[in-house]
Coordinates of C-alpha atoms in Angstrom, one line a residue:
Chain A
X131 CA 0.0 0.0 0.0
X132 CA 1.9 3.3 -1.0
X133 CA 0.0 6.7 -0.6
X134 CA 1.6 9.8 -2.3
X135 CA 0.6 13.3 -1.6
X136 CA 0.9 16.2 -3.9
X137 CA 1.0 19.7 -2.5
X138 CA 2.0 23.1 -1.4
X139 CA 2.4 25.2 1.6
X140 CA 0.1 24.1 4.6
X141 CA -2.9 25.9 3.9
X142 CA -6.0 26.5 2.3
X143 CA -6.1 23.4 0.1
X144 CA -3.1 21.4 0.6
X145 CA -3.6 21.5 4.3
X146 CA -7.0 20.3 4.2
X147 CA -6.0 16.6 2.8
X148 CA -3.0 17.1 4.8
X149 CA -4.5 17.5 8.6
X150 CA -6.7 13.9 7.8
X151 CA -3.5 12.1 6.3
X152 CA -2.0 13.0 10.2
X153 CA -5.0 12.4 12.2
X154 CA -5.2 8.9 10.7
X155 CA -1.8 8.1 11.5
X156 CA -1.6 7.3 7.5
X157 CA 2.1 7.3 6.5
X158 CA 2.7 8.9 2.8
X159 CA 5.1 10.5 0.5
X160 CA 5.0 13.9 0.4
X161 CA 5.9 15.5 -2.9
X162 CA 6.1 19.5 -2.5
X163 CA 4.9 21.0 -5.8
X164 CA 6.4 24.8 -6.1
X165 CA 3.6 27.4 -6.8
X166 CA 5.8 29.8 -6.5
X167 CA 7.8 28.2 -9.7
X168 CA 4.5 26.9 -11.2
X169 CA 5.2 23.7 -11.0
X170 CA 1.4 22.5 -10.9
X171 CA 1.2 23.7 -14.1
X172 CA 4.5 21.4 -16.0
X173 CA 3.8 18.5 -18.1
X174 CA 5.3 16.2 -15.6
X175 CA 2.5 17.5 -13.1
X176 CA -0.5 17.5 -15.4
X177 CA 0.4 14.4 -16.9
X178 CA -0.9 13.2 -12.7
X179 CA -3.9 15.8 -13.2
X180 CA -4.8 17.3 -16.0
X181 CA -6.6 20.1 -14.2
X182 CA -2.9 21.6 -13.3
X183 CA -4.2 22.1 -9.5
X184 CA -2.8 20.8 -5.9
X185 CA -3.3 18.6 -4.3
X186 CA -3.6 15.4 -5.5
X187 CA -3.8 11.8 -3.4
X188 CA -2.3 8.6 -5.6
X189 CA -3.6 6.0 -4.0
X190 CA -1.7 2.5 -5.2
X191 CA -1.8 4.4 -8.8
X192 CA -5.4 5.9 -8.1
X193 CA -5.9 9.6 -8.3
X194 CA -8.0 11.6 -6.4
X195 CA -8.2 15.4 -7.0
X196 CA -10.3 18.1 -5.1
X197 CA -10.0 17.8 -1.1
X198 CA -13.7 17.3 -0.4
X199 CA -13.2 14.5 -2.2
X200 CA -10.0 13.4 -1.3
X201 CA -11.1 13.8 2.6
X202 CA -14.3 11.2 1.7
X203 CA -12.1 9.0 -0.3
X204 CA -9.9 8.6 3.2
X205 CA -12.6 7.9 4.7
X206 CA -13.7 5.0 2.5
X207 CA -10.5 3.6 2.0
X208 CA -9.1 3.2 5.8
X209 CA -12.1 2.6 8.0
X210 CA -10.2 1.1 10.4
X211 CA -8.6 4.4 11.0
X212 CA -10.0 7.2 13.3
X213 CA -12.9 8.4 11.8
X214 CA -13.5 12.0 10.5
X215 CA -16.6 11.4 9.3
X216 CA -19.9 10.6 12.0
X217 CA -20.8 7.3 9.8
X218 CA -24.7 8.0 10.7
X219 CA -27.2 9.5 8.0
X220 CA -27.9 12.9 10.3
X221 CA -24.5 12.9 11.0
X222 CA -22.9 12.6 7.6
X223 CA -25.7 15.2 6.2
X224 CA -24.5 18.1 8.7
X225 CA -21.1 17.4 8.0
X226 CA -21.7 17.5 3.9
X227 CA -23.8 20.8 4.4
X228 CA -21.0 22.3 6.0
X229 CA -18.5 21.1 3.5
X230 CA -20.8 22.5 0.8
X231 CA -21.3 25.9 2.4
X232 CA -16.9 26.0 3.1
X233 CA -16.6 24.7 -1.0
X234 CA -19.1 26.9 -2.3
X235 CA -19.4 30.4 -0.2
X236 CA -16.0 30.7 1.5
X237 CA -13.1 29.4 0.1
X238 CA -13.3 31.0 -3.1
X239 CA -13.5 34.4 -0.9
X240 CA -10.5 33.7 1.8
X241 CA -8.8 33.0 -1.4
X242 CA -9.6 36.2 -3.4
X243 CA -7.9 38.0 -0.4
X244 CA -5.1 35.7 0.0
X245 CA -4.5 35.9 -4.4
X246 CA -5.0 39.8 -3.9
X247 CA -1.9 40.0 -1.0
X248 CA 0.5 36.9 -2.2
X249 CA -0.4 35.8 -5.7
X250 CA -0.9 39.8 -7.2
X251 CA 2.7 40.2 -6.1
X252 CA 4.3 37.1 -7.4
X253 CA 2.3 37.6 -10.9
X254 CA 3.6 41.7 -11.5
X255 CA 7.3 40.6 -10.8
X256 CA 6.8 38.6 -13.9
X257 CA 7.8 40.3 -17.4
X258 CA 5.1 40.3 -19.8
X259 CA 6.1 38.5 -22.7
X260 CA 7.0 36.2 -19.9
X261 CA 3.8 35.9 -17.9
X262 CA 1.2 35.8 -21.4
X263 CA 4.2 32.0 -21.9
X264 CA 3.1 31.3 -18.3
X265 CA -0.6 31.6 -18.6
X266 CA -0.9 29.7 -22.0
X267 CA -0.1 26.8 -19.9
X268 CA -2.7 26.8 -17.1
X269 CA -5.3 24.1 -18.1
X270 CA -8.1 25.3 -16.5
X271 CA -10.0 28.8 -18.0
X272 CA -11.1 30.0 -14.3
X273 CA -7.0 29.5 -13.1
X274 CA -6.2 31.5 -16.0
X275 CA -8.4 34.2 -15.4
X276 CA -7.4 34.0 -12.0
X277 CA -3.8 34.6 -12.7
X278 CA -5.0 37.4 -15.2
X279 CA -7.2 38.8 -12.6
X280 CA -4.4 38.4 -10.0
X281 CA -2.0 40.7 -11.7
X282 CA -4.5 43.5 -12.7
X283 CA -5.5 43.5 -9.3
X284 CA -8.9 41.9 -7.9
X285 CA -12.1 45.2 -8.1
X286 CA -12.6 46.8 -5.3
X287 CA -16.5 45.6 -5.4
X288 CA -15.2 42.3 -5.8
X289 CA -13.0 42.2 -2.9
X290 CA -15.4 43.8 -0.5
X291 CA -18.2 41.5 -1.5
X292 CA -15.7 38.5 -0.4
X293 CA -15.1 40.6 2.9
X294 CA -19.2 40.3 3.2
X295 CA -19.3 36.3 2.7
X296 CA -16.4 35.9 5.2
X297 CA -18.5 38.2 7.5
X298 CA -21.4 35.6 6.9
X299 CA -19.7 32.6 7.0
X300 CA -17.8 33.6 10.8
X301 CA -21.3 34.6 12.3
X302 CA -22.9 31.3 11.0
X303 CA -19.7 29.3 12.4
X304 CA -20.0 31.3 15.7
X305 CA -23.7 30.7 16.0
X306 CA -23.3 26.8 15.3
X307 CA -20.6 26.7 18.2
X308 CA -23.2 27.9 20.4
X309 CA -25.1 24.9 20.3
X310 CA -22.3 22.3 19.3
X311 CA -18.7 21.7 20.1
X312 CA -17.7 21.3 16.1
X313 CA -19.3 22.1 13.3
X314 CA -21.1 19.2 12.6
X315 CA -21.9 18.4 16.4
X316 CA -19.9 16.9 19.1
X317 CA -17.6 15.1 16.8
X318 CA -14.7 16.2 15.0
X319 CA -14.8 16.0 11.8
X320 CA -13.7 16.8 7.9
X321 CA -16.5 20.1 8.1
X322 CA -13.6 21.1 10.9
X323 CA -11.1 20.7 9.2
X324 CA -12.4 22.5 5.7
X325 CA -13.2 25.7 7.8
X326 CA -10.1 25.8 9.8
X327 CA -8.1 25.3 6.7
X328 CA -10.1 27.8 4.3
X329 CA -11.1 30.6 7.3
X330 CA -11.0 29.9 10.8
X331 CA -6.8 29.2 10.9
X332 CA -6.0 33.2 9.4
X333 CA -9.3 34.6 9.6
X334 CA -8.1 36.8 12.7
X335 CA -4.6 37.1 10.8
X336 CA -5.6 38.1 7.6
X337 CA -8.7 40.3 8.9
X338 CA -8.2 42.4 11.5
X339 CA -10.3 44.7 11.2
X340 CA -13.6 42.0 11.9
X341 CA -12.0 42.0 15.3
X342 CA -12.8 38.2 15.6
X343 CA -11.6 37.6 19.0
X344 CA -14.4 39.9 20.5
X345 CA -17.2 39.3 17.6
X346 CA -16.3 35.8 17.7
X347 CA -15.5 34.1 20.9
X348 CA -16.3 30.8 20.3
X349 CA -14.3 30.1 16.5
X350 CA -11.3 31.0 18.2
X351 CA -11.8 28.7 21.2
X352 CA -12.8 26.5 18.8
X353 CA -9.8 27.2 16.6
X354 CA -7.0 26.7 19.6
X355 CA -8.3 23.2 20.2
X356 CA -7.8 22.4 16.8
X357 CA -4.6 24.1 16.5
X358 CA -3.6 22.1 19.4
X359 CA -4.4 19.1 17.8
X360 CA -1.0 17.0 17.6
X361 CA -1.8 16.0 14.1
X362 CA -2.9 19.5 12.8
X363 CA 0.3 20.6 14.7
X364 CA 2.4 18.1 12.3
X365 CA 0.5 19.6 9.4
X366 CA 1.2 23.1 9.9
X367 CA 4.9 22.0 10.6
X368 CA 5.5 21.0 6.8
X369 CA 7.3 23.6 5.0
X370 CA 6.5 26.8 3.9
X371 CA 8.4 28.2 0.9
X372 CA 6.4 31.6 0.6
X373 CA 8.9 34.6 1.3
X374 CA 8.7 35.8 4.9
X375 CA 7.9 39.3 3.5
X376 CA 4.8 37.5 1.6
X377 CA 3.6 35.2 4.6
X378 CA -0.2 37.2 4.0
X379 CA -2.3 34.2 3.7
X380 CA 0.2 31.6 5.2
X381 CA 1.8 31.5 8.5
X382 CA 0.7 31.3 12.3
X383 CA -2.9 29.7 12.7
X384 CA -4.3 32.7 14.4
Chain B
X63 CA -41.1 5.4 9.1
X64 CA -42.4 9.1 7.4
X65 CA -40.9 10.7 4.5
X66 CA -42.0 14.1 3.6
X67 CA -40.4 16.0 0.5
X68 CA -40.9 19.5 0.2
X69 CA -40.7 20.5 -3.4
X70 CA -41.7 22.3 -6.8
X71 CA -42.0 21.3 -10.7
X72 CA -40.1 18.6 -11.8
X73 CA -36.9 19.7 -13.1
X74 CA -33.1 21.3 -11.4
X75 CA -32.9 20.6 -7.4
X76 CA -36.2 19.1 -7.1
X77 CA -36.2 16.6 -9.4
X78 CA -32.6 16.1 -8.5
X79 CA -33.7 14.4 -5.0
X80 CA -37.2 13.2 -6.6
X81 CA -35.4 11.0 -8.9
X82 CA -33.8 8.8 -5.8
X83 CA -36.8 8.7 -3.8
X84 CA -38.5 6.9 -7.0
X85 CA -35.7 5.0 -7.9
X86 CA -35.2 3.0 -4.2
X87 CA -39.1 3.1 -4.2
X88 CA -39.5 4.8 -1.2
X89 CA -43.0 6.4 -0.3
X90 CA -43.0 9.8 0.7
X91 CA -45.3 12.6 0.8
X92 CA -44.8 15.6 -1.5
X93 CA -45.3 18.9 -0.7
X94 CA -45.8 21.0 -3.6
X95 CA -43.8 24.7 -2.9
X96 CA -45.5 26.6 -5.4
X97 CA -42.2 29.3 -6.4
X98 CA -44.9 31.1 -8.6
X99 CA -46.7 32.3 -5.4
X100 CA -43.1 32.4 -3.1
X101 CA -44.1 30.3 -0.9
X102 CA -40.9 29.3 -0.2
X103 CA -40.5 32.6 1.5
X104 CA -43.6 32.3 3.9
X105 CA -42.8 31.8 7.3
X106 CA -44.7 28.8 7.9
X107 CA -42.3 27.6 5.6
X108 CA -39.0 29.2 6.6
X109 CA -39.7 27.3 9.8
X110 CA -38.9 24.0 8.2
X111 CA -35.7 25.7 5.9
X112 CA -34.8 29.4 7.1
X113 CA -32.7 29.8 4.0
X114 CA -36.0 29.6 2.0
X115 CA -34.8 27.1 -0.4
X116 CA -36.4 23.9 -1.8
X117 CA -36.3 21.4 -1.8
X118 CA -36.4 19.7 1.8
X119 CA -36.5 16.6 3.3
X120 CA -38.1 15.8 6.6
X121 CA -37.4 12.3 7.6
X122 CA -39.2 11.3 10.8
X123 CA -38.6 15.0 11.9
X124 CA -34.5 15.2 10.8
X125 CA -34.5 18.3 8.0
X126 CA -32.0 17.8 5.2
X127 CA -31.6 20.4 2.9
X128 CA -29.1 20.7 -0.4
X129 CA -29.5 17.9 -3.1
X130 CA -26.3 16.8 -3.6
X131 CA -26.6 16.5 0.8
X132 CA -29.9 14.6 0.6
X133 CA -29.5 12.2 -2.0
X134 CA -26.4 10.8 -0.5
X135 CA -28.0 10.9 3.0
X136 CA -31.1 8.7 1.2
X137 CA -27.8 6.5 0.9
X138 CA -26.5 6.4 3.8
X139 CA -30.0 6.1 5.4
X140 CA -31.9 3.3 3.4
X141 CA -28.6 1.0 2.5
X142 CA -31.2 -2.0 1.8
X143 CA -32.7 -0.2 -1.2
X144 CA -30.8 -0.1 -4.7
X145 CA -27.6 1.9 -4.9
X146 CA -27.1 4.8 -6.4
X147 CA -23.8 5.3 -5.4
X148 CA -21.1 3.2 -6.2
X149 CA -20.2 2.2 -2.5
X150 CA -16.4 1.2 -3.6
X151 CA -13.9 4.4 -2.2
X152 CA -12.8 5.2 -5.9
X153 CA -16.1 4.6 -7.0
X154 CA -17.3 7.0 -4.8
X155 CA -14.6 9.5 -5.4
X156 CA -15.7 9.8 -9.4
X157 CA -19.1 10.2 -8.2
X158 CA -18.4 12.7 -6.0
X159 CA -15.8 14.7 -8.3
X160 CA -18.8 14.8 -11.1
X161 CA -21.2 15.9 -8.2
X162 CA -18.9 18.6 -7.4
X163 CA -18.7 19.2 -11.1
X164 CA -22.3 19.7 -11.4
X165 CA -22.9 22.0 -8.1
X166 CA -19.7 24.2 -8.9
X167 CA -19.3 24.7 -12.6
X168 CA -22.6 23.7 -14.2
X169 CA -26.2 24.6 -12.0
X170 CA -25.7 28.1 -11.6
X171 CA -25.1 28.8 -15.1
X172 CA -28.0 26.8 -16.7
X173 CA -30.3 28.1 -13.8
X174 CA -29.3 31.9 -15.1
X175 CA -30.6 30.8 -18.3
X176 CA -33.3 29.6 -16.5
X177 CA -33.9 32.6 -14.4
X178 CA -33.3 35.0 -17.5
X179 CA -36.3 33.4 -19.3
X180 CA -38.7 32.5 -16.7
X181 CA -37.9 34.2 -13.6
X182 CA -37.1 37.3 -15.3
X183 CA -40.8 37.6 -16.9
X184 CA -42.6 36.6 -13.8
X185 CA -40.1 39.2 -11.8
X186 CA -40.7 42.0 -14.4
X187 CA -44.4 41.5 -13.8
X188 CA -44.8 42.2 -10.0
X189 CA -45.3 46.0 -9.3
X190 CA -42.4 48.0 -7.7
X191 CA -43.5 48.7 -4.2
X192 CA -44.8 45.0 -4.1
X193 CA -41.1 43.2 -5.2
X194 CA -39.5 45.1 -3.0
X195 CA -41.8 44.0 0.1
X196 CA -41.3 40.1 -2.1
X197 CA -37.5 40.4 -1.9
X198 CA -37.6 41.5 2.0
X199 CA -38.7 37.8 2.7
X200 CA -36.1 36.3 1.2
X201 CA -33.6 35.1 3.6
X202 CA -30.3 34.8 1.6
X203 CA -28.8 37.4 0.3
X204 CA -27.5 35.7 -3.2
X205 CA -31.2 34.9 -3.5
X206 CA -32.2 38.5 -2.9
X207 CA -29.6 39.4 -5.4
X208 CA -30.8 36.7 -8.3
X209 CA -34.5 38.2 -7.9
X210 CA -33.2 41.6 -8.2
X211 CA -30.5 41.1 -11.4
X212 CA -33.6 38.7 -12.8
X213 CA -36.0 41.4 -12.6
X214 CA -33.5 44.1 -14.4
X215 CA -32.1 41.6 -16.8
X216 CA -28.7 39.2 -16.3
X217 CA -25.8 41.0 -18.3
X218 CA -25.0 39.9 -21.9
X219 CA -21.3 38.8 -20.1
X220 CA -22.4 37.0 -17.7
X221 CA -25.2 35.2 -20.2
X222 CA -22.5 34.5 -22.5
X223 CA -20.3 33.1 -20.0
X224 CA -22.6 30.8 -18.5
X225 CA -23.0 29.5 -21.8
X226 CA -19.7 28.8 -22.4
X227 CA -19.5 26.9 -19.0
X228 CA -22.4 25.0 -20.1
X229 CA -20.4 24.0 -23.2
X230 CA -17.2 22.9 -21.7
X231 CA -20.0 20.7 -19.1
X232 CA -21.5 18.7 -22.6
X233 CA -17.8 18.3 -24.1
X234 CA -16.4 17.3 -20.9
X235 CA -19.5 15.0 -20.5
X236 CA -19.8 14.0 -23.9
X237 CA -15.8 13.1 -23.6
X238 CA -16.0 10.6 -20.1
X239 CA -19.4 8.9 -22.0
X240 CA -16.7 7.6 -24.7
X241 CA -15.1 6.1 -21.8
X242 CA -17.8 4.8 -19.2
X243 CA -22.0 4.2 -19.5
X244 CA -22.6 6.3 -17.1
X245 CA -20.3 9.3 -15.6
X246 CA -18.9 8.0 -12.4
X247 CA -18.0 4.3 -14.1
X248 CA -20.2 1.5 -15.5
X249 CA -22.8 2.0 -13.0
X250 CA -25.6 4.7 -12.7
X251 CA -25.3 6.6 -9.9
X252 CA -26.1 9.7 -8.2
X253 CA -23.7 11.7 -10.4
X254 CA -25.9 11.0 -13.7
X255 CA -29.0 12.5 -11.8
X256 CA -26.8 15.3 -11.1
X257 CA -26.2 16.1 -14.3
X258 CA -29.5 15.3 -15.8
X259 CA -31.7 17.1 -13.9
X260 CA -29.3 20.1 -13.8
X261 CA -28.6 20.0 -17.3
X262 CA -28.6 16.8 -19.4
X263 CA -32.5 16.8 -19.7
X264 CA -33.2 20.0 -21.3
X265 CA -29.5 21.4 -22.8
X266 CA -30.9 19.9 -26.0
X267 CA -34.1 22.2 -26.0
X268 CA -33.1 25.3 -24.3
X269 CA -29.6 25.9 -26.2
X270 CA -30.3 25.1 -29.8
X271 CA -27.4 27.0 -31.3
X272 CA -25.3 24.3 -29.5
X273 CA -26.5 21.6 -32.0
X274 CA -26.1 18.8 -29.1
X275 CA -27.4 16.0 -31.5
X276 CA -24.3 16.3 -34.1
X277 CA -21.8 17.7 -31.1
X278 CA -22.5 15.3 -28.4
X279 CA -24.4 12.3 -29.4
X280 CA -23.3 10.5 -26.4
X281 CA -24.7 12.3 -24.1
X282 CA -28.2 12.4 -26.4
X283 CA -28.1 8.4 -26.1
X284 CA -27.3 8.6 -22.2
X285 CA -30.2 11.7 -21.6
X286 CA -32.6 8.8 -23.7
X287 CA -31.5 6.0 -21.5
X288 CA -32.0 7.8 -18.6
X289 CA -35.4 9.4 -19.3
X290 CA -36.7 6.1 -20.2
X291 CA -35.9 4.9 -16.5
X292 CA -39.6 3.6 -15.1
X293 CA -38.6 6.4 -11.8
X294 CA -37.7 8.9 -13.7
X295 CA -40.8 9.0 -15.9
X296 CA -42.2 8.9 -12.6
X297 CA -40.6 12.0 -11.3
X298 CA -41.1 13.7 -14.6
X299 CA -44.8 13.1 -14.0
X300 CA -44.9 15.5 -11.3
X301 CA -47.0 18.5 -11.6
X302 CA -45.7 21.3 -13.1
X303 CA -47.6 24.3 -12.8
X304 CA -45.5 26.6 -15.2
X305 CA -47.8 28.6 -17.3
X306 CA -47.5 26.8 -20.3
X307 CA -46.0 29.7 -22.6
X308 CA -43.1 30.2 -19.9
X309 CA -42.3 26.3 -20.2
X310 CA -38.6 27.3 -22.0
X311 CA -37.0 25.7 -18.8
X312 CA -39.2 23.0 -17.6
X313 CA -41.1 20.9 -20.0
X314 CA -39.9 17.6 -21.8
X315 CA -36.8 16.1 -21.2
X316 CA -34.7 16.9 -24.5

């Protein structure tokens, strides 16, 4: 049995596939792709997935792209392992309604800020000529535009209506933590893990100006015992090649 | 044992979740939401879903909302009636990737079309004063925003965009049908309903200039072999109260 692991810095993305992978006590490969050189979007790379994009699980020679997916797949394939996932029908739907709402109305926006601060930089050091040579290669027409997007600089309208989801998606967390310990009730579990790793780890970091620590009292009680987690601790531990000047979006869980 | 489906004309999320409950032959009771009158934004309904959204599921009292949530919890919860998932981990994973497919990169932009030919008329005809009392009910703010943008017209950018997302959906769909029977593999699971009742069932009728006979006869020979499913003509037989002249989104499935 041979797991290998393809991914970036530990956040957003590549530490939610990551933080499971630890919990489970799973041992794998780790294979660091470079954003910062763009190696996600070489031949070598999307010849493993086509769709140019970290992370990516190979399973025995089975891939497995997009971690919503990934995290279920872990699920299904070790369930001897410590579960992440409640394994009862109420249990499962709360977590998947919570993993929608992370996929679908806050990563997206976490990551509009985080493109605007780190990737906006990275893409304006880059000659033209050059970056037109880099963007020809991106597979997927959203990335591209992305990128494009990234370099321009992201509209004010567009940034401040990512400010309002985030708003949303802390108050809704917050108001869930007032009736159960995690997100998907007194379990830990992968809707935990998406938020932490999409919002809850930088949230305070990234937006001071929410003031989460007084607006939002339980998320960051919430996020210290996850951040104290031994194998969210191990996760966060894997390396970060982002310049220290650039450490925006990644760095401290806080 | 009670199963209660809140819901409204046969077609997009609510015959997404209809579809199941026919297939594993499960009786429920339907509750017809009539959108024409907005009663999904009376209070006696917000009680059961405060984000004002069919449709619902109330089983024995448990309320699951989101398809793409309820149709695998109608898994998870009646495991003795036929499959529609795969219930293998990779199996499961190509499921889920196409589900994911469907909910990020294909419903919205059909359901614009959708909106921009139905809702937009129906929105156009409610006086001022009274649509702006209409869009005070509505709980979520991208809802409130849809109405609104429905009522003054979707942009030609953004219609032409969804279009091209709906094009790269058929071609990529058209593409893994030269591979599998169905989309997630050689069995037909919940990822096929996905994409059916989202798109796959009326792409044909609503987007002419697409030609989808000569471009993707695949997925014409797939939509026939799924419409002639006993519970799907069954879930197509639902009522749809669509004034007949507005029937450009529901209506038969081609």
């Amino acid at each position: 049995m041979a797991l290998k692991y393809y991914h970036a810095e530990p956040l957003a993305n590549s530490l939610k596939s990551m933080i499971p992978l630890f919990e489970k006590g799973l041992e794998f490969e780790s294979v660091y792709v470079n954003l910062h050189k763009f190696e996600q979007h070489e031949s070598w790379f999307l010849a493993i997935n086509p769709e140019g994009q970290v992370p990516v699980l190979d399973h025995d020679g089975a891939i497995v792209t997009h971690t919503t997916v990934i995290n279920e797949y872990l699920e299904d394939a070790f369930p001897d392992r410590p579960p992440l996932r409640p394994n009862t029908p109420a249990g499962n739907a709360r977590m998947r309604y919570w993993n929608k709402f992370v996929d679908e109305h806050v990563m997206n926006f976490v990551s509009m800020h985080g493109w605007h601060r780190l990737i906006g930089i990275i893409a304006r050091k880059i000659e033209s000529g050059e970056f037109e040579k880099l963007l020809e290669r991106i597979p997927l027409h959203e990335q591209r535009e992305k990128w494009r997007t990234a370099r321009s600089g992201f509209s004010e309208a567009d940034l401040a209506n990512a400010t309002r989801k985030i708003e949303v998606a802390v108050d809704k967390v917050e108001a869930q933590l007032g009736e159960t310990a995690w997100l998907a009730g007194d379990m830990f579990t992968l809707a935990d893990v998406n938020f932490y790793s999409h919002c809850g780890m930088m949230v305070e970091r990234m937006f001071p100006e929410m003031e989460i620590a007084s607006r939002c009292p339980r998320l960051v009680d919430w996020r210290e015992r996850l951040t104290a987690r031994p194998a969210v601790q191990e996760a966060l531990n894997m390396p970060d090649h982002t310049e220290p000047g650039l450490r925006t979006w990644s760095g401290h869980a806080r």
